[in-house]
Amino acid sequence: MISNADTRMVRLLQLASPTLPVGAYSYSQGLESAVEASVARDVDTAHKWIGDVLEYSLGRTEAPLLSRLIDAWSTQADAEVDRWNALVLASRETSELRGETLQMGYSLTKLLLEMEGMDEKAHAHLARMEEVSFPAAFAHAAAQWQIPAQPALVAYLWAWLENQVMAAVKLVPLGQTDGQRMLLRLGATPMVAEKAASIVDDDIGGFAPAMRFFRVGTRRNIRGCFVRRKTDAFRNVILRR
C-alpha cells in the first residue's frame, strides 16, 4: 500500500527533476563567465567555484528564505509570503539574477496554477502576486504537497547543484565521470540545508562577489566590451591571490 510519505517523496522528486519546465538549464549563474576568465578551468577549480557559491550564497541567503517561504505558505500567512518573496527579489543584485528568478518563478507558477488538487485559497494568493520568485513558487508547491521544509531544502539545493555540474561538464569541459565525482564531493546539501534552516532572520545574507561580478559579465549588449574588460581585470586579481 502506498503511503502518504511515498507520495510526498514522488512529488519531491518531481520538483527537483531537471525535466521541470522552468528553464533552469538556460542559466549558468556566472559559471560561463568564470570559465571564460579561466577562474573555473578544470575539475578542481570548477568544484571550488560551485562549492563556494553553494555555501556562501545559496546556503546563507536563498535557502533560509526558501525555508521561511515554505513555513509561510504552510500556515497560509499571505503577508509573510509577500514579505519573504520581496526579500528574495531584493537579494538579487543584478538585473540578470532578478530576471532569472522571475522567469523561473513565472514558469513554475503557471504550471502549478494549471494543476488540480491544490488549496484554492493559497492558489488564489499565488495568482494575485505580481512578481513571483522561483523560491516562492517552489515553496508553494512544497507546502501544497505537504513536503517538510528540510527535505524540500535539500531537493532545491540538489537541483541547483546538479544544474551547475551539468553546465560545468559542457563549459569547462569535463568528462561525465568528472561530473559524477563532483556531485559526490559536493553532495553535502543536507548539511547546507540544515545550517540554512538554523540561520536567524538578522543573519540572512551571503557574500559571493565574484559570482555576482561574473554574472554581470555574461550580459551581451552594447556595454559588452566594457564588461569584458572588467571581467579580465577581475580575473587577473583572482589569479594573483
GROMACS .gro file of C-alpha atoms in nm:
model
  241
    1MET     CA    1   0.000   0.000   0.000
    2ILE     CA    2   0.133   0.341  -0.100
    3SER     CA    3   0.178   0.572   0.199
    4ASN     CA    4   0.148   0.948   0.215
    5ALA     CA    5   0.523   0.961   0.271
    6ASP     CA    6   0.579   0.774  -0.055
    7THR     CA    7   0.354   1.016  -0.240
    8ARG     CA    8   0.537   1.315  -0.093
    9MET     CA    9   0.869   1.162  -0.198
   10VAL     CA   10   0.749   1.127  -0.556
   11ARG     CA   11   0.628   1.489  -0.557
   12LEU     CA   12   0.963   1.599  -0.418
   13LEU     CA   13   1.148   1.413  -0.692
   14GLN     CA   14   0.922   1.585  -0.944
   15LEU     CA   15   1.010   1.928  -0.804
   16ALA     CA   16   1.383   1.852  -0.813
   17SER     CA   17   1.377   1.692  -1.156
   18PRO     CA   18   1.573   1.860  -1.440
   19THR     CA   19   1.264   1.795  -1.655
   20LEU     CA   20   1.066   2.052  -1.452
   21PRO     CA   21   0.978   2.305  -1.726
   22VAL     CA   22   1.112   2.621  -1.564
   23GLY     CA   23   1.416   2.686  -1.784
   24ALA     CA   24   1.683   2.631  -1.515
   25TYR     CA   25   1.916   2.480  -1.775
   26SER     CA   26   1.931   2.818  -1.950
   27TYR     CA   27   2.126   2.985  -1.670
   28SER     CA   28   2.487   2.928  -1.566
   29GLN     CA   29   2.471   3.189  -1.284
   30GLY     CA   30   2.814   3.327  -1.365
   31LEU     CA   31   2.983   2.992  -1.432
   32GLU     CA   32   3.009   3.060  -1.805
   33SER     CA   33   3.199   3.385  -1.747
   34ALA     CA   34   3.413   3.220  -1.479
   35VAL     CA   35   3.512   2.956  -1.734
   36GLU     CA   36   3.587   3.220  -1.997
   37ALA     CA   37   3.807   3.403  -1.745
   38SER     CA   38   3.988   3.077  -1.657
   39VAL     CA   39   3.877   3.100  -1.295
   40ALA     CA   40   3.691   2.769  -1.340
   41ARG     CA   41   3.928   2.591  -1.578
   42ASP     CA   42   3.940   2.227  -1.464
   43VAL     CA   43   3.761   1.987  -1.230
   44ASP     CA   44   3.926   2.124  -0.915
   45THR     CA   45   3.862   2.492  -0.985
   46ALA     CA   46   3.508   2.420  -1.106
   47HIS     CA   47   3.448   2.224  -0.785
   48LYS     CA   48   3.571   2.516  -0.576
   49TRP     CA   49   3.360   2.768  -0.769
   50ILE     CA   50   3.037   2.570  -0.740
   51GLY     CA   51   3.103   2.471  -0.380
   52ASP     CA   52   3.171   2.830  -0.273
   53VAL     CA   53   2.854   2.960  -0.439
   54LEU     CA   54   2.654   2.680  -0.274
   55GLU     CA   55   2.790   2.755   0.073
   56TYR     CA   56   2.832   3.133   0.073
   57SER     CA   57   2.543   3.240  -0.150
   58LEU     CA   58   2.261   2.985  -0.167
   59GLY     CA   59   2.322   2.840   0.177
   60ARG     CA   60   2.316   3.177   0.351
   61THR     CA   61   2.053   3.367   0.153
   62GLU     CA   62   1.832   3.170  -0.083
   63ALA     CA   63   1.792   2.858   0.129
   64PRO     CA   64   1.698   3.040   0.454
   65LEU     CA   65   1.445   3.248   0.262
   66LEU     CA   66   1.304   2.934   0.100
   67SER     CA   67   1.261   2.779   0.445
   68ARG     CA   68   1.061   3.078   0.561
   69LEU     CA   69   0.850   3.079   0.246
   70ILE     CA   70   0.759   2.714   0.299
   71ASP     CA   71   0.651   2.792   0.656
   72ALA     CA   72   0.451   3.094   0.539
   73TRP     CA   73   0.268   2.902   0.265
   74SER     CA   74   0.204   2.609   0.503
   75THR     CA   75   0.034   2.837   0.757
   76GLN     CA   76  -0.139   3.047   0.487
   77ALA     CA   77   0.035   3.359   0.616
   78ASP     CA   78  -0.007   3.564   0.299
   79ALA     CA   79   0.163   3.875   0.438
   80GLU     CA   80   0.469   3.668   0.530
   81VAL     CA   81   0.473   3.510   0.185
   82ASP     CA   82   0.481   3.857   0.031
   83ARG     CA   83   0.749   3.971   0.274
   84TRP     CA   84   0.990   3.687   0.211
   85ASN     CA   85   0.924   3.689  -0.163
   86ALA     CA   86   1.012   4.060  -0.169
   87LEU     CA   87   1.335   3.985   0.018
   88VAL     CA   88   1.428   3.716  -0.235
   89LEU     CA   89   1.386   3.970  -0.514
   90ALA     CA   90   1.576   4.236  -0.320
   91SER     CA   91   1.867   3.993  -0.273
   92ARG     CA   92   1.923   3.979  -0.648
   93GLU     CA   93   2.199   4.234  -0.701
   94THR     CA   94   2.182   4.241  -1.081
   95SER     CA   95   1.903   4.266  -1.336
   96GLU     CA   96   2.016   3.930  -1.478
   97LEU     CA   97   1.972   3.748  -1.147
   98ARG     CA   98   1.639   3.919  -1.084
   99GLY     CA   99   1.515   3.836  -1.433
  100GLU     CA  100   1.626   3.475  -1.390
  101THR     CA  101   1.432   3.411  -1.069
  102LEU     CA  102   1.125   3.592  -1.206
  103GLN     CA  103   1.126   3.391  -1.529
  104MET     CA  104   1.162   3.062  -1.344
  105GLY     CA  105   0.905   3.172  -1.085
  106TYR     CA  106   0.660   3.265  -1.358
  107SER     CA  107   0.706   2.930  -1.535
  108LEU     CA  108   0.655   2.727  -1.219
  109THR     CA  109   0.359   2.942  -1.110
  110LYS     CA  110   0.191   2.888  -1.448
  111LEU     CA  111   0.245   2.514  -1.415
  112LEU     CA  112   0.113   2.498  -1.058
  113LEU     CA  113  -0.199   2.702  -1.135
  114GLU     CA  114  -0.290   2.451  -1.404
  115MET     CA  115  -0.262   2.156  -1.166
  116GLU     CA  116  -0.554   2.008  -0.980
  117GLY     CA  117  -0.586   1.922  -0.613
  118MET     CA  118  -0.433   2.243  -0.475
  119ASP     CA  119  -0.573   2.458  -0.195
  120GLU     CA  120  -0.790   2.724  -0.359
  121LYS     CA  121  -0.707   3.000  -0.109
  122ALA     CA  122  -0.331   2.955  -0.145
  123HIS     CA  123  -0.368   2.923  -0.521
  124ALA     CA  124  -0.564   3.247  -0.531
  125HIS     CA  125  -0.291   3.435  -0.347
  126LEU     CA  126  -0.025   3.290  -0.577
  127ALA     CA  127  -0.228   3.403  -0.878
  128ARG     CA  128  -0.260   3.756  -0.735
  129MET     CA  129   0.112   3.803  -0.682
  130GLU     CA  130   0.257   4.035  -0.946
  131GLU     CA  131   0.617   3.913  -0.921
  132VAL     CA  132   0.683   3.558  -0.801
  133SER     CA  133   1.040   3.450  -0.735
  134PHE     CA  134   1.137   3.092  -0.806
  135PRO     CA  135   1.185   3.012  -0.434
  136ALA     CA  136   0.834   3.144  -0.362
  137ALA     CA  137   0.679   2.924  -0.630
  138PHE     CA  138   0.887   2.624  -0.523
  139ALA     CA  139   0.784   2.678  -0.161
  140HIS     CA  140   0.418   2.698  -0.264
  141ALA     CA  141   0.442   2.358  -0.432
  142ALA     CA  142   0.623   2.207  -0.132
  143ALA     CA  143   0.358   2.337   0.108
  144GLN     CA  144   0.071   2.221  -0.112
  145TRP     CA  145   0.217   1.872  -0.136
  146GLN     CA  146   0.291   1.871   0.240
  147ILE     CA  147   0.663   1.823   0.189
  148PRO     CA  148   0.854   1.913   0.510
  149ALA     CA  149   1.090   2.208   0.487
  150GLN     CA  150   1.414   2.014   0.541
  151PRO     CA  151   1.380   1.765   0.254
  152ALA     CA  152   1.241   2.043   0.035
  153LEU     CA  153   1.554   2.250   0.103
  154VAL     CA  154   1.778   1.953   0.024
  155ALA     CA  155   1.594   1.890  -0.303
  156TYR     CA  156   1.611   2.259  -0.401
  157LEU     CA  157   1.985   2.276  -0.337
  158TRP     CA  158   2.046   1.943  -0.511
  159ALA     CA  159   1.858   2.058  -0.822
  160TRP     CA  160   2.072   2.373  -0.832
  161LEU     CA  161   2.390   2.173  -0.778
  162GLU     CA  162   2.305   1.921  -1.048
  163ASN     CA  163   2.233   2.200  -1.295
  164GLN     CA  164   2.566   2.371  -1.217
  165VAL     CA  165   2.764   2.048  -1.257
  166MET     CA  166   2.588   1.973  -1.586
  167ALA     CA  167   2.682   2.323  -1.704
  168ALA     CA  168   3.046   2.271  -1.594
  169VAL     CA  169   3.065   1.943  -1.786
  170LYS     CA  170   2.969   2.129  -2.104
  171LEU     CA  171   3.153   2.457  -2.047
  172VAL     CA  172   3.492   2.367  -1.895
  173PRO     CA  173   3.457   2.097  -2.045
  174LEU     CA  174   3.471   1.796  -1.814
  175GLY     CA  175   3.410   1.428  -1.866
  176GLN     CA  176   3.088   1.267  -1.749
  177THR     CA  177   3.279   1.074  -1.482
  178ASP     CA  178   3.433   1.400  -1.357
  179GLY     CA  179   3.082   1.541  -1.329
  180GLN     CA  180   2.961   1.248  -1.122
  181ARG     CA  181   3.266   1.266  -0.898
  182MET     CA  182   3.200   1.635  -0.845
  183LEU     CA  183   2.840   1.561  -0.746
  184LEU     CA  184   2.968   1.309  -0.491
  185ARG     CA  185   3.219   1.558  -0.349
  186LEU     CA  186   2.967   1.842  -0.339
  187GLY     CA  187   2.675   1.631  -0.225
  188ALA     CA  188   2.663   1.772   0.128
  189THR     CA  189   2.338   1.953   0.051
  190PRO     CA  190   2.168   1.811   0.366
  191MET     CA  191   2.434   1.983   0.578
  192VAL     CA  192   2.393   2.311   0.389
  193ALA     CA  193   2.014   2.284   0.425
  194GLU     CA  194   2.041   2.216   0.799
  195LYS     CA  195   2.264   2.520   0.851
  196ALA     CA  196   2.032   2.734   0.638
  197ALA     CA  197   1.730   2.639   0.849
  198SER     CA  198   1.912   2.747   1.165
  199ILE     CA  199   2.002   3.097   1.042
  200VAL     CA  200   1.809   3.369   1.225
  201ASP     CA  201   1.641   3.648   1.033
  202ASP     CA  202   1.905   3.913   1.103
  203ASP     CA  203   2.184   3.684   0.978
  204ILE     CA  204   2.031   3.608   0.639
  205GLY     CA  205   2.267   3.717   0.366
  206GLY     CA  206   2.556   3.574   0.168
  207PHE     CA  207   2.877   3.710   0.026
  208ALA     CA  208   2.979   3.590  -0.321
  209PRO     CA  209   3.101   3.900  -0.508
  210ALA     CA  210   3.282   3.705  -0.780
  211MET     CA  211   2.962   3.520  -0.873
  212ARG     CA  212   2.773   3.849  -0.897
  213PHE     CA  213   3.055   4.009  -1.096
  214PHE     CA  214   3.080   3.726  -1.346
  215ARG     CA  215   2.702   3.705  -1.372
  216VAL     CA  216   2.705   4.063  -1.498
  217GLY     CA  217   2.986   3.962  -1.733
  218THR     CA  218   2.752   3.728  -1.922
  219ARG     CA  219   2.540   4.014  -2.049
  220ARG     CA  220   2.555   4.061  -2.424
  221ASN     CA  221   2.468   4.417  -2.511
  222ILE     CA  222   2.632   4.740  -2.622
  223ARG     CA  223   2.827   4.751  -2.293
  224GLY     CA  224   2.980   4.410  -2.360
  225CYS     CA  225   3.332   4.539  -2.426
  226PHE     CA  226   3.333   4.736  -2.102
  227VAL     CA  227   3.203   4.438  -1.905
  228ARG     CA  228   3.461   4.207  -2.061
  229ARG     CA  229   3.745   4.441  -1.972
  230LYS     CA  230   3.619   4.450  -1.611
  231THR     CA  231   3.598   4.071  -1.612
  232ASP     CA  232   3.954   4.033  -1.741
  233ALA     CA  233   4.084   4.269  -1.475
  234PHE     CA  234   3.894   4.086  -1.205
  235ARG     CA  235   4.027   3.753  -1.330
  236ASN     CA  236   4.383   3.884  -1.301
  237VAL     CA  237   4.320   3.989  -0.941
  238ILE     CA  238   4.180   3.646  -0.854
  239LEU     CA  239   4.459   3.454  -1.025
  240ARG     CA  240   4.724   3.652  -0.836
  241ARG     CA  241   4.574   3.556  -0.498
   0.00000   0.00000   0.00000
